[in-house]
PDB file of C-alpha atoms in Angstrom:
ATOM      1  CA  MET A 167       0.000   0.000   0.000  1.00 44.00           C
ATOM      2  CA  SER A 168       1.449   3.364  -0.981  1.00 43.00           C
ATOM      3  CA  VAL A 169       1.345   6.517   1.159  1.00 44.00           C
ATOM      4  CA  ASN A 170       0.652   9.899  -0.354  1.00 47.00           C
ATOM      5  CA  SER A 171       3.780  11.922   0.510  1.00 44.00           C
ATOM      6  CA  SER A 172       1.932  15.194  -0.059  1.00 45.00           C
ATOM      7  CA  ALA A 173      -0.723  14.443   2.569  1.00 47.00           C
ATOM      8  CA  PRO A 174      -0.336  16.595   5.694  1.00 48.00           C
ATOM      9  CA  LEU A 175       0.580  14.840   8.924  1.00 48.00           C
ATOM     10  CA  SER A 176      -1.282  15.422  12.162  1.00 50.00           C
ATOM     11  CA  GLY A 177      -1.269  14.344  15.784  1.00 51.00           C
ATOM     12  CA  PRO A 178       1.701  12.623  17.469  1.00 49.00           C
ATOM     13  CA  VAL A 179       3.309  11.722  14.143  1.00 47.00           C
ATOM     14  CA  ALA A 180       3.474  15.369  13.152  1.00 47.00           C
ATOM     15  CA  VAL A 181       5.093  16.212  16.483  1.00 47.00           C
ATOM     16  CA  GLU A 182       7.801  13.579  15.987  1.00 47.00           C
ATOM     17  CA  VAL A 183       8.494  14.873  12.470  1.00 44.00           C
ATOM     18  CA  LYS A 184       8.829  18.447  13.758  1.00 47.00           C
ATOM     19  CA  VAL A 185      11.243  17.323  16.475  1.00 46.00           C
ATOM     20  CA  GLY A 186      13.311  15.400  13.952  1.00 47.00           C
ATOM     21  CA  GLU A 187      13.453  18.346  11.579  1.00 46.00           C
ATOM     22  CA  LYS A 188      14.552  20.640  14.402  1.00 50.00           C
ATOM     23  CA  GLN A 189      17.432  18.307  15.268  1.00 47.00           C
ATOM     24  CA  LYS A 190      18.628  18.080  11.675  1.00 49.00           C
ATOM     25  CA  ASN A 191      18.525  21.845  11.166  1.00 55.00           C
ATOM     26  CA  TRP A 192      21.127  22.699  13.826  1.00 59.00           C
ATOM     27  CA  SER A 193      23.657  24.981  12.154  1.00 67.00           C
ATOM     28  CA  THR A 194      27.343  25.713  12.822  1.00 72.00           C
ATOM     29  CA  THR A 195      27.590  29.087  11.084  1.00 84.00           C
ATOM     30  CA  PRO A 196      29.324  31.838  13.129  1.00 85.00           C
ATOM     31  CA  SER A 197      26.177  33.984  13.355  1.00 86.00           C
ATOM     32  CA  HIS A 198      24.083  31.029  14.528  1.00 87.00           C
ATOM     33  CA  ILE A 199      26.647  30.104  17.206  1.00 88.00           C
ATOM     34  CA  VAL A 200      26.843  33.716  18.477  1.00 89.00           C
ATOM     35  CA  HIS A 201      23.056  34.010  18.633  1.00 90.00           C
ATOM     36  CA  HIS A 202      22.703  30.552  20.177  1.00 91.00           C
ATOM     37  CA  PHE A 203      25.115  31.112  23.077  1.00 93.00           C
ATOM     38  CA  GLY A 204      24.322  34.835  23.368  1.00 93.00           C
ATOM     39  CA  THR A 205      20.583  34.355  23.881  1.00 94.00           C
ATOM     40  CA  SER A 206      21.267  31.670  26.502  1.00 93.00           C
ATOM     41  CA  GLY A 207      23.728  33.818  28.453  1.00 94.00           C
ATOM     42  CA  LEU A 208      21.527  36.926  28.342  1.00 94.00           C
ATOM     43  CA  ALA A 209      18.448  35.040  29.521  1.00 95.00           C
ATOM     44  CA  VAL A 210      20.315  33.507  32.478  1.00 93.00           C
ATOM     45  CA  ALA A 211      21.875  36.880  33.395  1.00 94.00           C
ATOM     46  CA  VAL A 212      18.470  38.599  33.557  1.00 95.00           C
ATOM     47  CA  ALA A 213      17.021  35.756  35.648  1.00 93.00           C
ATOM     48  CA  THR A 214      20.055  35.921  37.983  1.00 92.00           C
ATOM     49  CA  ALA A 215      19.707  39.680  38.504  1.00 92.00           C
ATOM     50  CA  VAL A 216      16.035  39.269  39.456  1.00 92.00           C
ATOM     51  CA  THR A 217      16.567  36.351  41.860  1.00 91.00           C
ATOM     52  CA  HIS A 218      19.987  37.284  43.327  1.00 91.00           C
ATOM     53  CA  PRO A 219      18.675  38.289  46.805  1.00 91.00           C
ATOM     54  CA  LEU A 220      17.242  34.778  47.155  1.00 88.00           C
ATOM     55  CA  ASP A 221      20.662  33.351  46.316  1.00 86.00           C
ATOM     56  CA  VAL A 222      22.249  35.434  49.116  1.00 87.00           C
ATOM     57  CA  LEU A 223      19.630  34.107  51.546  1.00 86.00           C
ATOM     58  CA  LYS A 224      20.254  30.541  50.349  1.00 82.00           C
ATOM     59  CA  VAL A 225      24.008  30.766  51.012  1.00 81.00           C
ATOM     60  CA  ARG A 226      23.476  32.295  54.480  1.00 83.00           C
ATOM     61  CA  LEU A 227      20.931  29.589  55.363  1.00 81.00           C
ATOM     62  CA  GLN A 228      23.288  26.816  54.247  1.00 74.00           C
ATOM     63  CA  MET A 229      26.041  28.141  56.553  1.00 74.00           C
ATOM     64  CA  GLN A 230      23.913  28.137  59.730  1.00 71.00           C
ATOM     65  CA  PHE A 231      25.265  26.140  62.706  1.00 61.00           C
ATOM     66  CA  VAL A 232      28.200  24.660  60.809  1.00 59.00           C
ATOM     67  CA  GLY A 233      29.264  21.496  62.627  1.00 60.00           C
ATOM     68  CA  GLN A 234      26.456  21.514  65.167  1.00 57.00           C
ATOM     69  CA  LYS A 235      22.736  21.097  65.574  1.00 60.00           C
ATOM     70  CA  GLY A 236      20.480  23.981  66.505  1.00 56.00           C
ATOM     71  CA  PRO A 237      17.240  25.818  65.765  1.00 56.00           C
ATOM     72  CA  LEU A 238      17.536  27.094  62.208  1.00 61.00           C
ATOM     73  CA  ASN A 239      16.343  30.509  61.122  1.00 69.00           C
ATOM     74  CA  GLY A 240      13.720  30.533  58.418  1.00 76.00           C
ATOM     75  CA  MET A 241      14.153  32.492  55.222  1.00 78.00           C
ATOM     76  CA  GLY A 242      11.774  35.263  56.366  1.00 83.00           C
ATOM     77  CA  ARG A 243      13.535  35.820  59.696  1.00 85.00           C
ATOM     78  CA  LEU A 244      16.980  35.767  58.073  1.00 85.00           C
ATOM     79  CA  PHE A 245      15.778  38.273  55.465  1.00 89.00           C
ATOM     80  CA  LEU A 246      14.686  40.694  58.209  1.00 89.00           C
ATOM     81  CA  GLN A 247      17.955  40.210  60.126  1.00 88.00           C
ATOM     82  CA  ILE A 248      20.047  41.065  57.065  1.00 87.00           C
ATOM     83  CA  LEU A 249      17.966  44.158  56.333  1.00 90.00           C
ATOM     84  CA  LYS A 250      18.287  45.341  59.936  1.00 89.00           C
ATOM     85  CA  LYS A 251      21.995  44.630  60.483  1.00 88.00           C
ATOM     86  CA  GLU A 252      23.535  45.051  57.023  1.00 87.00           C
ATOM     87  CA  GLY A 253      21.054  47.052  54.976  1.00 89.00           C
ATOM     88  CA  PRO A 254      19.227  46.327  51.688  1.00 90.00           C
ATOM     89  CA  LYS A 255      22.438  46.497  49.631  1.00 87.00           C
ATOM     90  CA  SER A 256      23.659  43.330  51.346  1.00 87.00           C
ATOM     91  CA  LEU A 257      21.015  41.373  49.436  1.00 89.00           C
ATOM     92  CA  TYR A 258      23.029  42.123  46.299  1.00 90.00           C
ATOM     93  CA  LEU A 259      26.438  41.079  47.635  1.00 85.00           C
ATOM     94  CA  GLY A 260      28.388  39.235  44.939  1.00 84.00           C
ATOM     95  CA  LEU A 261      26.171  40.487  42.126  1.00 88.00           C
ATOM     96  CA  THR A 262      29.079  41.375  39.806  1.00 85.00           C
ATOM     97  CA  PRO A 263      30.669  37.887  39.779  1.00 85.00           C
ATOM     98  CA  ALA A 264      27.159  36.397  39.715  1.00 86.00           C
ATOM     99  CA  LEU A 265      26.289  38.264  36.514  1.00 91.00           C
ATOM    100  CA  THR A 266      29.698  37.494  34.994  1.00 88.00           C
ATOM    101  CA  ARG A 267      29.180  33.845  35.808  1.00 85.00           C
ATOM    102  CA  SER A 268      25.631  33.907  34.466  1.00 89.00           C
ATOM    103  CA  ILE A 269      26.688  35.151  31.050  1.00 92.00           C
ATOM    104  CA  LEU A 270      29.563  32.657  30.775  1.00 91.00           C
ATOM    105  CA  TYR A 271      28.156  29.687  32.688  1.00 89.00           C
ATOM    106  CA  GLY A 272      24.563  30.223  31.569  1.00 88.00           C
ATOM    107  CA  GLY A 273      25.573  30.662  27.961  1.00 91.00           C
ATOM    108  CA  LEU A 274      27.633  27.481  28.024  1.00 92.00           C
ATOM    109  CA  ARG A 275      25.186  25.436  30.137  1.00 90.00           C
ATOM    110  CA  LEU A 276      22.153  26.132  27.973  1.00 90.00           C
ATOM    111  CA  GLY A 277      24.178  26.592  24.822  1.00 91.00           C
ATOM    112  CA  LEU A 278      25.974  23.232  24.920  1.00 92.00           C
ATOM    113  CA  TYR A 279      22.776  21.261  25.515  1.00 92.00           C
ATOM    114  CA  GLU A 280      21.400  21.476  21.981  1.00 88.00           C
ATOM    115  CA  PRO A 281      24.641  20.643  20.103  1.00 89.00           C
ATOM    116  CA  SER A 282      25.284  17.780  22.564  1.00 90.00           C
ATOM    117  CA  LYS A 283      21.828  16.403  21.860  1.00 88.00           C
ATOM    118  CA  TYR A 284      22.397  16.885  18.128  1.00 87.00           C
ATOM    119  CA  ALA A 285      25.731  15.028  18.327  1.00 88.00           C
ATOM    120  CA  CYS A 286      24.011  12.101  20.080  1.00 85.00           C
ATOM    121  CA  ASP A 287      21.300  12.083  17.432  1.00 84.00           C
ATOM    122  CA  TRP A 288      23.981  12.001  14.719  1.00 86.00           C
ATOM    123  CA  ALA A 289      25.985   9.259  16.473  1.00 84.00           C
ATOM    124  CA  PHE A 290      23.213   7.041  17.828  1.00 81.00           C
ATOM    125  CA  GLY A 291      20.149   8.103  15.861  1.00 82.00           C
ATOM    126  CA  SER A 292      18.169   8.875  18.998  1.00 79.00           C
ATOM    127  CA  THR A 293      17.187  11.810  21.231  1.00 80.00           C
ATOM    128  CA  ASN A 294      15.266   9.914  23.911  1.00 87.00           C
ATOM    129  CA  ILE A 295      15.078  10.985  27.559  1.00 89.00           C
ATOM    130  CA  LEU A 296      18.382   9.284  28.448  1.00 90.00           C
ATOM    131  CA  VAL A 297      20.163  11.197  25.684  1.00 90.00           C
ATOM    132  CA  LYS A 298      18.642  14.445  26.965  1.00 91.00           C
ATOM    133  CA  ILE A 299      19.806  13.686  30.513  1.00 92.00           C
ATOM    134  CA  ALA A 300      23.332  12.844  29.312  1.00 92.00           C
ATOM    135  CA  SER A 301      23.483  15.971  27.142  1.00 93.00           C
ATOM    136  CA  GLY A 302      22.372  18.141  30.041  1.00 92.00           C
ATOM    137  CA  ALA A 303      24.872  16.563  32.435  1.00 94.00           C
ATOM    138  CA  PHE A 304      27.752  17.106  29.981  1.00 94.00           C
ATOM    139  CA  ALA A 305      26.747  20.721  29.315  1.00 94.00           C
ATOM    140  CA  GLY A 306      26.408  21.576  33.010  1.00 93.00           C
ATOM    141  CA  ALA A 307      29.634  19.910  34.151  1.00 94.00           C
ATOM    142  CA  THR A 308      31.693  21.475  31.336  1.00 94.00           C
ATOM    143  CA  ALA A 309      30.296  24.966  31.955  1.00 94.00           C
ATOM    144  CA  THR A 310      31.035  24.768  35.688  1.00 92.00           C
ATOM    145  CA  ALA A 311      34.584  23.472  35.257  1.00 92.00           C
ATOM    146  CA  LEU A 312      35.363  26.558  33.165  1.00 91.00           C
ATOM    147  CA  THR A 313      33.591  29.157  35.334  1.00 90.00           C
ATOM    148  CA  ASN A 314      34.128  27.905  38.916  1.00 91.00           C
ATOM    149  CA  PRO A 315      36.304  30.919  39.979  1.00 89.00           C
ATOM    150  CA  THR A 316      33.371  33.304  39.522  1.00 87.00           C
ATOM    151  CA  GLU A 317      31.188  31.067  41.716  1.00 85.00           C
ATOM    152  CA  VAL A 318      33.844  30.980  44.478  1.00 87.00           C
ATOM    153  CA  LEU A 319      34.090  34.788  44.427  1.00 86.00           C
ATOM    154  CA  LYS A 320      30.306  35.114  44.478  1.00 84.00           C
ATOM    155  CA  VAL A 321      29.748  32.982  47.592  1.00 82.00           C
ATOM    156  CA  ARG A 322      32.713  34.589  49.404  1.00 82.00           C
ATOM    157  CA  LEU A 323      31.246  38.043  48.837  1.00 81.00           C
ATOM    158  CA  GLN A 324      27.747  36.901  49.785  1.00 77.00           C
ATOM    159  CA  MET A 325      28.946  35.611  53.170  1.00 74.00           C
ATOM    160  CA  ASN A 326      30.938  38.683  54.172  1.00 69.00           C
ATOM    161  CA  SER A 327      29.352  42.123  53.898  1.00 63.00           C
ATOM    162  CA  SER A 328      32.706  43.784  54.809  1.00 61.00           C
ATOM    163  CA  MET A 329      34.068  42.744  51.398  1.00 58.00           C
ATOM    164  CA  LYS A 330      31.556  44.835  49.459  1.00 56.00           C
ATOM    165  CA  GLN A 331      33.784  47.904  49.748  1.00 56.00           C
ATOM    166  CA  SER A 332      36.803  46.191  48.185  1.00 65.00           C
ATOM    167  CA  GLY A 333      34.975  44.538  45.290  1.00 71.00           C
ATOM    168  CA  SER A 334      35.415  41.364  43.262  1.00 75.00           C
ATOM    169  CA  ILE A 335      38.895  42.070  41.837  1.00 81.00           C
ATOM    170  CA  ALA A 336      40.385  42.907  45.243  1.00 82.00           C
ATOM    171  CA  GLU A 337      38.829  39.776  46.764  1.00 80.00           C
ATOM    172  CA  MET A 338      40.226  37.632  43.947  1.00 85.00           C
ATOM    173  CA  ARG A 339      43.725  39.050  44.493  1.00 86.00           C
ATOM    174  CA  ARG A 340      43.471  38.486  48.240  1.00 85.00           C
ATOM    175  CA  LEU A 341      42.205  34.943  47.719  1.00 85.00           C
ATOM    176  CA  ILE A 342      45.060  34.029  45.358  1.00 89.00           C
ATOM    177  CA  SER A 343      47.754  35.613  47.558  1.00 89.00           C
ATOM    178  CA  GLU A 344      46.542  33.955  50.777  1.00 87.00           C
ATOM    179  CA  GLU A 345      45.267  30.585  49.566  1.00 86.00           C
ATOM    180  CA  GLY A 346      46.847  30.123  46.132  1.00 87.00           C
ATOM    181  CA  ILE A 347      45.303  30.046  42.669  1.00 89.00           C
ATOM    182  CA  ARG A 348      43.891  26.557  43.317  1.00 88.00           C
ATOM    183  CA  ALA A 349      41.491  28.166  45.791  1.00 86.00           C
ATOM    184  CA  LEU A 350      39.543  29.505  42.801  1.00 88.00           C
ATOM    185  CA  TRP A 351      38.595  25.910  42.029  1.00 89.00           C
ATOM    186  CA  LYS A 352      37.565  24.963  45.569  1.00 85.00           C
ATOM    187  CA  GLY A 353      34.468  22.830  45.496  1.00 83.00           C
ATOM    188  CA  VAL A 354      34.732  22.295  41.745  1.00 89.00           C
ATOM    189  CA  GLY A 355      33.876  18.573  42.103  1.00 87.00           C
ATOM    190  CA  PRO A 356      30.533  19.088  43.881  1.00 82.00           C
ATOM    191  CA  ALA A 357      29.924  22.162  41.730  1.00 85.00           C
ATOM    192  CA  MET A 358      30.296  20.052  38.578  1.00 91.00           C
ATOM    193  CA  ALA A 359      28.096  17.350  40.095  1.00 86.00           C
ATOM    194  CA  ARG A 360      25.462  19.939  40.999  1.00 82.00           C
ATOM    195  CA  ALA A 361      25.612  21.575  37.568  1.00 89.00           C
ATOM    196  CA  ALA A 362      25.394  18.192  35.848  1.00 92.00           C
ATOM    197  CA  ALA A 363      22.395  17.212  37.989  1.00 90.00           C
ATOM    198  CA  LEU A 364      20.798  20.651  37.611  1.00 88.00           C
ATOM    199  CA  THR A 365      21.189  20.892  33.853  1.00 92.00           C
ATOM    200  CA  ALA A 366      20.259  17.265  33.261  1.00 92.00           C
ATOM    201  CA  SER A 367      17.106  17.518  35.392  1.00 91.00           C
ATOM    202  CA  GLN A 368      16.178  21.048  34.355  1.00 92.00           C
ATOM    203  CA  LEU A 369      16.726  20.936  30.605  1.00 93.00           C
ATOM    204  CA  ALA A 370      15.724  17.299  30.104  1.00 92.00           C
ATOM    205  CA  THR A 371      12.536  17.858  32.135  1.00 94.00           C
ATOM    206  CA  TYR A 372      11.756  21.084  30.261  1.00 95.00           C
ATOM    207  CA  ASP A 373      12.450  19.499  26.880  1.00 93.00           C
ATOM    208  CA  GLU A 374      10.467  16.350  27.655  1.00 93.00           C
ATOM    209  CA  SER A 375       7.585  18.289  29.277  1.00 94.00           C
ATOM    210  CA  LYS A 376       7.231  20.374  26.128  1.00 94.00           C
ATOM    211  CA  ARG A 377       7.229  17.280  23.944  1.00 92.00           C
ATOM    212  CA  ILE A 378       4.565  15.543  26.056  1.00 94.00           C
ATOM    213  CA  LEU A 379       2.366  18.647  26.344  1.00 95.00           C
ATOM    214  CA  ILE A 380       2.524  19.334  22.600  1.00 94.00           C
ATOM    215  CA  ARG A 381       1.730  15.711  21.859  1.00 93.00           C
ATOM    216  CA  TRP A 382      -1.143  15.160  24.291  1.00 94.00           C
ATOM    217  CA  THR A 383      -2.662  18.625  24.855  1.00 93.00           C
ATOM    218  CA  PRO A 384      -3.847  21.474  22.603  1.00 93.00           C
ATOM    219  CA  LEU A 385      -0.825  23.581  23.686  1.00 92.00           C
ATOM    220  CA  GLU A 386       1.587  24.776  21.002  1.00 91.00           C
ATOM    221  CA  GLU A 387       4.887  26.671  21.091  1.00 92.00           C
ATOM    222  CA  GLY A 388       4.219  29.859  23.046  1.00 92.00           C
ATOM    223  CA  PHE A 389       4.061  31.502  26.463  1.00 93.00           C
ATOM    224  CA  HIS A 390       1.697  29.040  28.180  1.00 94.00           C
ATOM    225  CA  LEU A 391       3.655  25.981  27.043  1.00 95.00           C
ATOM    226  CA  HIS A 392       6.944  27.555  28.151  1.00 95.00           C
ATOM    227  CA  LEU A 393       5.457  28.645  31.511  1.00 95.00           C
ATOM    228  CA  ILE A 394       4.117  25.199  32.444  1.00 95.00           C
ATOM    229  CA  SER A 395       7.195  23.333  31.228  1.00 95.00           C
ATOM    230  CA  SER A 396       9.608  25.671  33.052  1.00 94.00           C
ATOM    231  CA  ALA A 397       7.615  25.383  36.313  1.00 93.00           C
ATOM    232  CA  VAL A 398       7.847  21.583  36.142  1.00 94.00           C
ATOM    233  CA  ALA A 399      11.567  21.816  35.362  1.00 94.00           C
ATOM    234  CA  GLY A 400      12.235  24.195  38.273  1.00 90.00           C
ATOM    235  CA  THR A 401      10.491  21.909  40.777  1.00 89.00           C
ATOM    236  CA  MET A 402      12.276  18.776  39.593  1.00 91.00           C
ATOM    237  CA  SER A 403      15.736  20.382  39.539  1.00 88.00           C
ATOM    238  CA  THR A 404      15.306  21.780  43.079  1.00 85.00           C
ATOM    239  CA  LEU A 405      14.475  18.375  44.581  1.00 84.00           C
ATOM    240  CA  ILE A 406      17.500  16.781  42.928  1.00 86.00           C
ATOM    241  CA  THR A 407      20.150  19.465  43.434  1.00 83.00           C
ATOM    242  CA  ALA A 408      19.476  21.010  46.889  1.00 83.00           C
ATOM    243  CA  PRO A 409      21.771  18.599  48.855  1.00 85.00           C
ATOM    244  CA  VAL A 410      24.578  18.867  46.286  1.00 82.00           C
ATOM    245  CA  ASP A 411      24.247  22.661  46.316  1.00 81.00           C
ATOM    246  CA  MET A 412      24.641  22.727  50.116  1.00 82.00           C
ATOM    247  CA  VAL A 413      27.809  20.583  49.963  1.00 84.00           C
ATOM    248  CA  LYS A 414      29.214  22.795  47.212  1.00 79.00           C
ATOM    249  CA  THR A 415      28.648  25.929  49.311  1.00 78.00           C
ATOM    250  CA  ARG A 416      30.330  24.384  52.368  1.00 81.00           C
ATOM    251  CA  LEU A 417      33.426  23.402  50.376  1.00 81.00           C
ATOM    252  CA  MET A 418      33.740  26.839  48.791  1.00 76.00           C
ATOM    253  CA  LEU A 419      33.527  28.414  52.255  1.00 75.00           C
ATOM    254  CA  GLN A 420      36.037  26.089  53.973  1.00 68.00           C
ATOM    255  CA  ARG A 421      37.388  28.901  56.116  1.00 61.00           C
ATOM    256  CA  GLU A 422      33.958  29.438  57.631  1.00 51.00           C
ATOM    257  CA  SER A 423      33.885  25.740  58.596  1.00 50.00           C
ATOM    258  CA  ARG A 424      37.304  25.362  60.241  1.00 53.00           C
ATOM    259  CA  LYS A 425      35.730  24.702  63.631  1.00 51.00           C
ATOM    260  CA  VAL A 426      34.811  21.203  62.409  1.00 48.00           C
ATOM    261  CA  GLY A 427      38.023  20.657  60.452  1.00 55.00           C
ATOM    262  CA  SER A 428      38.648  20.643  56.731  1.00 74.00           C
ATOM    263  CA  TYR A 429      36.397  18.713  54.410  1.00 78.00           C
ATOM    264  CA  LYS A 430      38.454  16.356  52.247  1.00 79.00           C
ATOM    265  CA  ASN A 431      35.955  16.130  49.397  1.00 81.00           C
ATOM    266  CA  GLY A 432      32.254  16.282  48.640  1.00 81.00           C
ATOM    267  CA  PHE A 433      31.451  12.838  50.081  1.00 85.00           C
ATOM    268  CA  HIS A 434      33.374  13.607  53.281  1.00 86.00           C
ATOM    269  CA  CYS A 435      31.549  16.918  53.588  1.00 86.00           C
ATOM    270  CA  ALA A 436      28.146  15.262  53.189  1.00 87.00           C
ATOM    271  CA  TYR A 437      29.095  12.568  55.733  1.00 88.00           C
ATOM    272  CA  GLN A 438      30.289  15.150  58.271  1.00 86.00           C
ATOM    273  CA  VAL A 439      27.151  17.231  57.823  1.00 85.00           C
ATOM    274  CA  VAL A 440      24.869  14.222  58.372  1.00 88.00           C
ATOM    275  CA  CYS A 441      26.865  13.056  61.441  1.00 88.00           C
ATOM    276  CA  THR A 442      27.181  16.440  63.157  1.00 86.00           C
ATOM    277  CA  GLU A 443      24.051  18.259  62.024  1.00 84.00           C
ATOM    278  CA  GLY A 444      21.618  15.522  61.047  1.00 85.00           C
ATOM    279  CA  PRO A 445      20.261  14.341  57.667  1.00 85.00           C
ATOM    280  CA  ARG A 446      17.880  17.298  57.362  1.00 82.00           C
ATOM    281  CA  ALA A 447      20.933  19.585  57.243  1.00 82.00           C
ATOM    282  CA  LEU A 448      21.500  18.483  53.635  1.00 83.00           C
ATOM    283  CA  TYR A 449      18.384  20.498  52.814  1.00 81.00           C
ATOM    284  CA  LYS A 450      19.409  23.623  54.714  1.00 77.00           C
ATOM    285  CA  GLY A 451      18.261  26.512  52.581  1.00 73.00           C
ATOM    286  CA  GLY A 452      16.132  24.099  50.548  1.00 75.00           C
ATOM    287  CA  PHE A 453      13.134  26.423  50.452  1.00 77.00           C
ATOM    288  CA  ALA A 454      15.400  29.290  49.393  1.00 74.00           C
ATOM    289  CA  VAL A 455      16.816  27.041  46.660  1.00 78.00           C
ATOM    290  CA  PHE A 456      13.291  26.377  45.407  1.00 81.00           C
ATOM    291  CA  ALA A 457      12.199  30.017  45.833  1.00 81.00           C
ATOM    292  CA  ARG A 458      15.182  31.059  43.697  1.00 81.00           C
ATOM    293  CA  LEU A 459      15.438  28.192  41.220  1.00 85.00           C
ATOM    294  CA  GLY A 460      11.714  28.031  40.463  1.00 87.00           C
ATOM    295  CA  PRO A 461      11.359  31.672  39.327  1.00 90.00           C
ATOM    296  CA  GLN A 462      14.838  31.632  37.785  1.00 90.00           C
ATOM    297  CA  SER A 463      13.969  28.603  35.658  1.00 91.00           C
ATOM    298  CA  THR A 464      10.714  30.207  34.545  1.00 93.00           C
ATOM    299  CA  ILE A 465      12.309  33.562  33.682  1.00 94.00           C
ATOM    300  CA  THR A 466      15.276  31.889  31.965  1.00 94.00           C
ATOM    301  CA  PHE A 467      13.262  29.594  29.703  1.00 95.00           C
ATOM    302  CA  ILE A 468      10.526  32.075  28.796  1.00 95.00           C
ATOM    303  CA  LEU A 469      13.054  34.829  28.016  1.00 95.00           C
ATOM    304  CA  CYS A 470      15.433  32.459  26.216  1.00 94.00           C
ATOM    305  CA  GLU A 471      12.633  31.118  24.011  1.00 94.00           C
ATOM    306  CA  LYS A 472      11.568  34.675  23.138  1.00 94.00           C
ATOM    307  CA  LEU A 473      15.127  35.781  22.369  1.00 94.00           C
ATOM    308  CA  ARG A 474      15.650  32.698  20.216  1.00 93.00           C
ATOM    309  CA  GLU A 475      12.462  33.508  18.326  1.00 92.00           C
ATOM    310  CA  LEU A 476      13.649  37.099  17.718  1.00 93.00           C
ATOM    311  CA  ALA A 477      17.061  35.795  16.589  1.00 91.00           C
ATOM    312  CA  GLY A 478      15.431  33.392  14.129  1.00 89.00           C
ATOM    313  CA  LEU A 479      16.451  30.255  16.040  1.00 88.00           C
ATOM    314  CA  ASN A 480      14.365  27.148  16.701  1.00 86.00           C
ATOM    315  CA  ALA A 481      12.756  26.664  20.107  1.00 87.00           C
ATOM    316  CA  ILE A 482      14.733  24.649  22.667  1.00 82.00           C
TER     317      ILE A 482
END
């Protein structure tokens, strides 16, 4: 039986064809690469600027009662304490390295996902959920390995309001002179693990949520599809990455934790935290992580999709 090639496709088959066409159309021209990574970095930078105060709160919450158990402050109480003792500007400590990191790390993290997925499609002829997870993990880990110094500077500035007068460059010089250049890559292992888990869960969930919603609901590419998919992605990535994020913060702030001795690595840090502070300590700042990552995911994906549309690129 022959099939009329000119007949229009509809339903799930049409969705699969569209996805396949999008994968095959990935270009390597200079303008496409600039637009591809540029839109990703800009979207993440805007989302970071909006949610940065929540990131400051998250870091402060994660450093409560290091090495001991005790009644933890909630995010609301900590917010009021910072406003009273340090002033509103303290909620934007570390903003400069955070924005620098967002443009570089965000551009690479989101930007490497699509070509990684395309490479897997070319090599294995598949872009299933496992390929999406692997592509996201590779993109996140690679981006973090290259941009870890900006993350170290960011959390150092966020923990110490006295550093805001000296600035990021002065803090970097002080850090290198006192602790050596390797200090800029403190916590890079857990940071890579967190970024791999974050990007794999966030982008794979977003990508797969879009595919399922387009296939089984009346939703099409547009604001409502992007909003729902990004909300699902933000929730999933928070649940998976909160403990790894806490360990990463502790390792980057080793000096703040000297009372319990030096952490040897990420696994040792997690073990020490569970033994001295209890299992729930792995989710210190968990609500702040969700309060930041949820809106950040939504802003990032909605803005990135719009910028890609304006630049003439395919949707993620």
